[in-house]
């Protein structure tokens, strides 16, 4: 541990996070961001009023359509609760959309099917071309950057926008909350279509199919975002920002109402997370639990002592059997994978990307985030989450 090591006195974010800063009390800038968001998106009566306002807008725009919103589902806790809440508490008519890239957890898959059947919601699975999906995963492993889930993250986004465009739906609901999940530090997860294309161009071998509005593939650069947000007027709604969402209570509710089963760990609806957490730890000195648990600590859903104890031990998501399965599914030998492990670490800054343009568009992005033309976390992700 370096001599300059420091850990936030309020949460558990520390100096392994690039760009972290501490105030006179020893609290980090991620805590300050949490407090700002907590003020901007209050709970209680104000939150309930906002949720009803959002629901009324969704119903108004969806009148006469088969669906009034698109809702991304994975079978994990957050998306399962979100769809349950939308249907049973708000009376919405969502189309559930799942992006399948070949690494889904069977437990999560069963959760999705059971949940949608019990709630009477149509489930539409967008299955990526396996050649493209596999090639992108291999490309990002070879690129040696920590945000190796780039293809899946962009694939989820394009699946939601593509289905919304196809069905003429103007609202996409995302099951994400800064109070329980936090926002990943920028250099740990830089989401950018140009960056994906640059890495694929250098390390990929399978051509990516071209973009069409209803079938975007893995294409989501600035011009595609302009099309969906300005021309098609599609907005994203982070519903959980306004709901008093307590994970332990939600677990009980989902098990009782839907027979939901915990996939084993947060994010483990995707088996490839075993590889991601393993490589992040041994190669990049990154523990993604820092921002997840810190969010829970700030929200009073986990004590700081418990969070520190948990991160002192290797995450159970790093299942060696699952890692071996993922390596085999990618067509790699363990020896070839170990060569990738030994490649010197790099970041998104080592490849062409839109970051410079994004920085110049700071104020438009801030306005668009507040108007839900972009996800509400977009501005904070690029400007308030480290370097």
Tab-separated table of N, CA, C and O in Angstrom, residues 63-109:
chain	number	residue	atom	x	y	z
A	63	UNK	N	-50.398	6.640	-24.785
A	63	UNK	CA	-51.818	6.428	-25.079
A	63	UNK	C	-51.997	5.995	-26.537
A	63	UNK	O	-51.488	6.619	-27.459
A	64	UNK	N	-52.725	4.895	-26.716
A	64	UNK	CA	-52.959	4.391	-28.056
A	64	UNK	C	-51.901	3.433	-28.553
A	64	UNK	O	-52.032	2.861	-29.636
A	65	UNK	N	-50.822	3.265	-27.763
A	65	UNK	CA	-49.763	2.337	-28.126
A	65	UNK	C	-49.884	1.060	-27.289
A	65	UNK	O	-50.444	1.073	-26.199
A	66	UNK	N	-49.350	-0.009	-27.800
A	66	UNK	CA	-49.377	-1.277	-27.061
A	66	UNK	C	-48.579	-1.186	-25.778
A	66	UNK	O	-48.953	-1.759	-24.746
A	67	UNK	N	-47.456	-0.472	-25.820
A	67	UNK	CA	-46.600	-0.276	-24.648
A	67	UNK	C	-46.439	1.221	-24.410
A	67	UNK	O	-46.380	2.004	-25.362
A	68	UNK	N	-46.321	1.610	-23.145
A	68	UNK	CA	-46.070	3.032	-22.887
A	68	UNK	C	-44.634	3.306	-22.461
A	68	UNK	O	-44.234	4.464	-22.309
A	69	UNK	N	-43.850	2.256	-22.265
A	69	UNK	CA	-42.441	2.459	-21.927
A	69	UNK	C	-41.661	1.183	-22.229
A	69	UNK	O	-42.224	0.092	-22.335
A	70	UNK	N	-40.357	1.352	-22.373
A	70	UNK	CA	-39.428	0.236	-22.521
A	70	UNK	C	-38.655	0.125	-21.216
A	70	UNK	O	-38.203	1.131	-20.669
A	71	UNK	N	-38.517	-1.080	-20.707
A	71	UNK	CA	-37.838	-1.258	-19.426
A	71	UNK	C	-36.775	-2.338	-19.556
A	71	UNK	O	-37.075	-3.478	-19.911
A	72	UNK	N	-35.530	-1.967	-19.299
A	72	UNK	CA	-34.436	-2.927	-19.376
A	72	UNK	C	-34.458	-3.883	-18.199
A	72	UNK	O	-34.573	-3.459	-17.056
A	73	UNK	N	-34.349	-5.183	-18.471
A	73	UNK	CA	-34.355	-6.181	-17.400
A	73	UNK	C	-33.159	-7.122	-17.542
A	73	UNK	O	-32.691	-7.397	-18.651
A	74	UNK	N	-32.684	-7.593	-16.391
A	74	UNK	CA	-31.557	-8.518	-16.378
A	74	UNK	C	-31.813	-9.735	-15.502
A	74	UNK	O	-31.091	-10.721	-15.588
A	75	UNK	N	-32.833	-9.661	-14.651
A	75	UNK	CA	-33.078	-10.733	-13.696
A	75	UNK	C	-32.463	-10.460	-12.344
A	75	UNK	O	-32.652	-11.233	-11.394
A	76	UNK	N	-31.710	-9.353	-12.244
A	76	UNK	CA	-31.148	-8.947	-10.968
A	76	UNK	C	-32.177	-8.203	-10.125
A	76	UNK	O	-33.309	-7.950	-10.556
A	77	UNK	N	-31.775	-7.832	-8.943
A	77	UNK	CA	-32.675	-7.181	-7.984
A	77	UNK	C	-33.229	-5.859	-8.507
A	77	UNK	O	-34.436	-5.614	-8.452
A	78	UNK	N	-32.361	-4.977	-8.981
A	78	UNK	CA	-32.764	-3.614	-9.334
A	78	UNK	C	-33.810	-3.591	-10.449
A	78	UNK	O	-34.847	-2.936	-10.333
A	79	UNK	N	-33.529	-4.305	-11.543
A	79	UNK	CA	-34.464	-4.264	-12.671
A	79	UNK	C	-35.750	-5.023	-12.356
A	79	UNK	O	-36.825	-4.643	-12.830
A	80	UNK	N	-35.648	-6.096	-11.543
A	80	UNK	CA	-36.851	-6.850	-11.177
A	80	UNK	C	-37.776	-5.997	-10.320
A	80	UNK	O	-38.999	-5.949	-10.537
A	81	UNK	N	-37.203	-5.277	-9.356
A	81	UNK	CA	-38.027	-4.404	-8.520
A	81	UNK	C	-38.637	-3.281	-9.354
A	81	UNK	O	-39.798	-2.906	-9.163
A	82	UNK	N	-37.859	-2.737	-10.271
A	82	UNK	CA	-38.352	-1.629	-11.093
A	82	UNK	C	-39.563	-2.044	-11.922
A	82	UNK	O	-40.558	-1.309	-11.990
A	83	UNK	N	-39.500	-3.213	-12.527
A	83	UNK	CA	-40.644	-3.644	-13.343
A	83	UNK	C	-41.840	-3.975	-12.449
A	83	UNK	O	-42.992	-3.680	-12.795
A	84	UNK	N	-41.593	-4.561	-11.279
A	84	UNK	CA	-42.690	-4.830	-10.334
A	84	UNK	C	-43.352	-3.516	-9.920
A	84	UNK	O	-44.580	-3.413	-9.905
A	85	UNK	N	-42.560	-2.519	-9.616
A	85	UNK	CA	-43.090	-1.229	-9.173
A	85	UNK	C	-43.880	-0.551	-10.288
A	85	UNK	O	-44.975	-0.012	-10.053
A	86	UNK	N	-43.335	-0.589	-11.490
A	86	UNK	CA	-44.010	0.068	-12.622
A	86	UNK	C	-45.386	-0.529	-12.884
A	86	UNK	O	-46.342	0.198	-13.172
A	87	UNK	N	-45.476	-1.850	-12.790
A	87	UNK	CA	-46.742	-2.525	-13.109
A	87	UNK	C	-47.734	-2.451	-11.950
A	87	UNK	O	-48.894	-2.069	-12.133
A	88	UNK	N	-47.268	-2.814	-10.742
A	88	UNK	CA	-48.202	-2.943	-9.623
A	88	UNK	C	-48.499	-1.637	-8.911
A	88	UNK	O	-49.584	-1.458	-8.359
A	89	UNK	N	-47.564	-0.704	-8.909
A	89	UNK	CA	-47.749	0.541	-8.175
A	89	UNK	C	-48.118	1.718	-9.070
A	89	UNK	O	-48.766	2.669	-8.613
A	90	UNK	N	-47.701	1.672	-10.335
A	90	UNK	CA	-47.938	2.809	-11.228
A	90	UNK	C	-48.905	2.492	-12.364
A	90	UNK	O	-49.361	3.409	-13.051
A	91	UNK	N	-49.188	1.229	-12.576
A	91	UNK	CA	-50.116	0.869	-13.639
A	91	UNK	C	-49.589	1.114	-15.035
A	91	UNK	O	-50.361	1.384	-15.971
A	92	UNK	N	-48.276	1.019	-15.211
A	92	UNK	CA	-47.682	1.223	-16.530
A	92	UNK	C	-47.751	-0.059	-17.360
A	92	UNK	O	-47.987	-1.150	-16.840
A	93	UNK	N	-47.541	0.086	-18.653
A	93	UNK	CA	-47.589	-1.030	-19.596
A	93	UNK	C	-46.230	-1.186	-20.283
A	93	UNK	O	-46.061	-0.862	-21.457
A	94	UNK	N	-45.236	-1.686	-19.552
A	94	UNK	CA	-43.892	-1.761	-20.132
A	94	UNK	C	-43.703	-2.951	-21.060
A	94	UNK	O	-44.386	-3.971	-20.950
A	95	UNK	N	-42.766	-2.793	-21.970
A	95	UNK	CA	-42.216	-3.910	-22.725
A	95	UNK	C	-40.853	-4.172	-22.107
A	95	UNK	O	-39.976	-3.298	-22.113
A	96	UNK	N	-40.659	-5.360	-21.544
A	96	UNK	CA	-39.391	-5.702	-20.917
A	96	UNK	C	-38.394	-6.125	-21.989
A	96	UNK	O	-38.692	-6.984	-22.828
A	97	UNK	N	-37.222	-5.517	-21.968
A	97	UNK	CA	-36.199	-5.808	-22.977
A	97	UNK	C	-34.925	-6.289	-22.290
A	97	UNK	O	-34.408	-5.641	-21.375
A	98	UNK	N	-34.449	-7.429	-22.739
A	98	UNK	CA	-33.212	-8.007	-22.210
A	98	UNK	C	-32.191	-8.147	-23.323
A	98	UNK	O	-32.519	-8.600	-24.431
A	99	UNK	N	-30.951	-7.762	-23.041
A	99	UNK	CA	-29.869	-7.920	-24.006
A	99	UNK	C	-29.062	-9.166	-23.644
A	99	UNK	O	-28.560	-9.290	-22.530
A	100	UNK	N	-28.953	-10.080	-24.589
A	100	UNK	CA	-28.260	-11.347	-24.347
A	100	UNK	C	-26.999	-11.407	-25.193
A	100	UNK	O	-27.061	-11.413	-26.419
A	101	UNK	N	-25.848	-11.479	-24.512
A	101	UNK	CA	-24.589	-11.582	-25.241
A	101	UNK	C	-23.903	-12.928	-24.999
A	101	UNK	O	-22.719	-13.095	-25.279
A	102	UNK	N	-24.663	-13.879	-24.453
A	102	UNK	CA	-24.128	-15.227	-24.304
A	102	UNK	C	-23.512	-15.556	-22.966
A	102	UNK	O	-22.985	-16.656	-22.782
A	103	UNK	N	-23.585	-14.616	-21.995
A	103	UNK	CA	-22.972	-14.866	-20.691
A	103	UNK	C	-23.966	-14.692	-19.538
A	103	UNK	O	-23.579	-14.429	-18.407
A	104	UNK	N	-25.250	-14.830	-19.823
A	104	UNK	CA	-26.256	-14.642	-18.793
A	104	UNK	C	-26.224	-15.734	-17.732
A	104	UNK	O	-25.943	-16.899	-18.016
A	105	UNK	N	-26.525	-15.349	-16.512
A	105	UNK	CA	-26.624	-16.280	-15.391
A	105	UNK	C	-27.986	-16.989	-15.491
A	105	UNK	O	-29.021	-16.327	-15.554
A	106	UNK	N	-28.010	-18.325	-15.509
A	106	UNK	CA	-29.288	-19.042	-15.627
A	106	UNK	C	-30.303	-18.669	-14.543
A	106	UNK	O	-31.511	-18.648	-14.806
A	107	UNK	N	-29.821	-18.397	-13.332
A	107	UNK	CA	-30.729	-17.998	-12.246
A	107	UNK	C	-31.423	-16.687	-12.601
A	107	UNK	O	-32.635	-16.536	-12.421
A	108	UNK	N	-30.643	-15.736	-13.114
A	108	UNK	CA	-31.218	-14.448	-13.517
A	108	UNK	C	-32.186	-14.626	-14.674
A	108	UNK	O	-33.239	-13.975	-14.734
A	109	UNK	N	-31.857	-15.523	-15.603
A	109	UNK	CA	-32.751	-15.784	-16.726
A	109	UNK	C	-34.092	-16.331	-16.269
A	109	UNK	O	-35.151	-15.923	-16.771
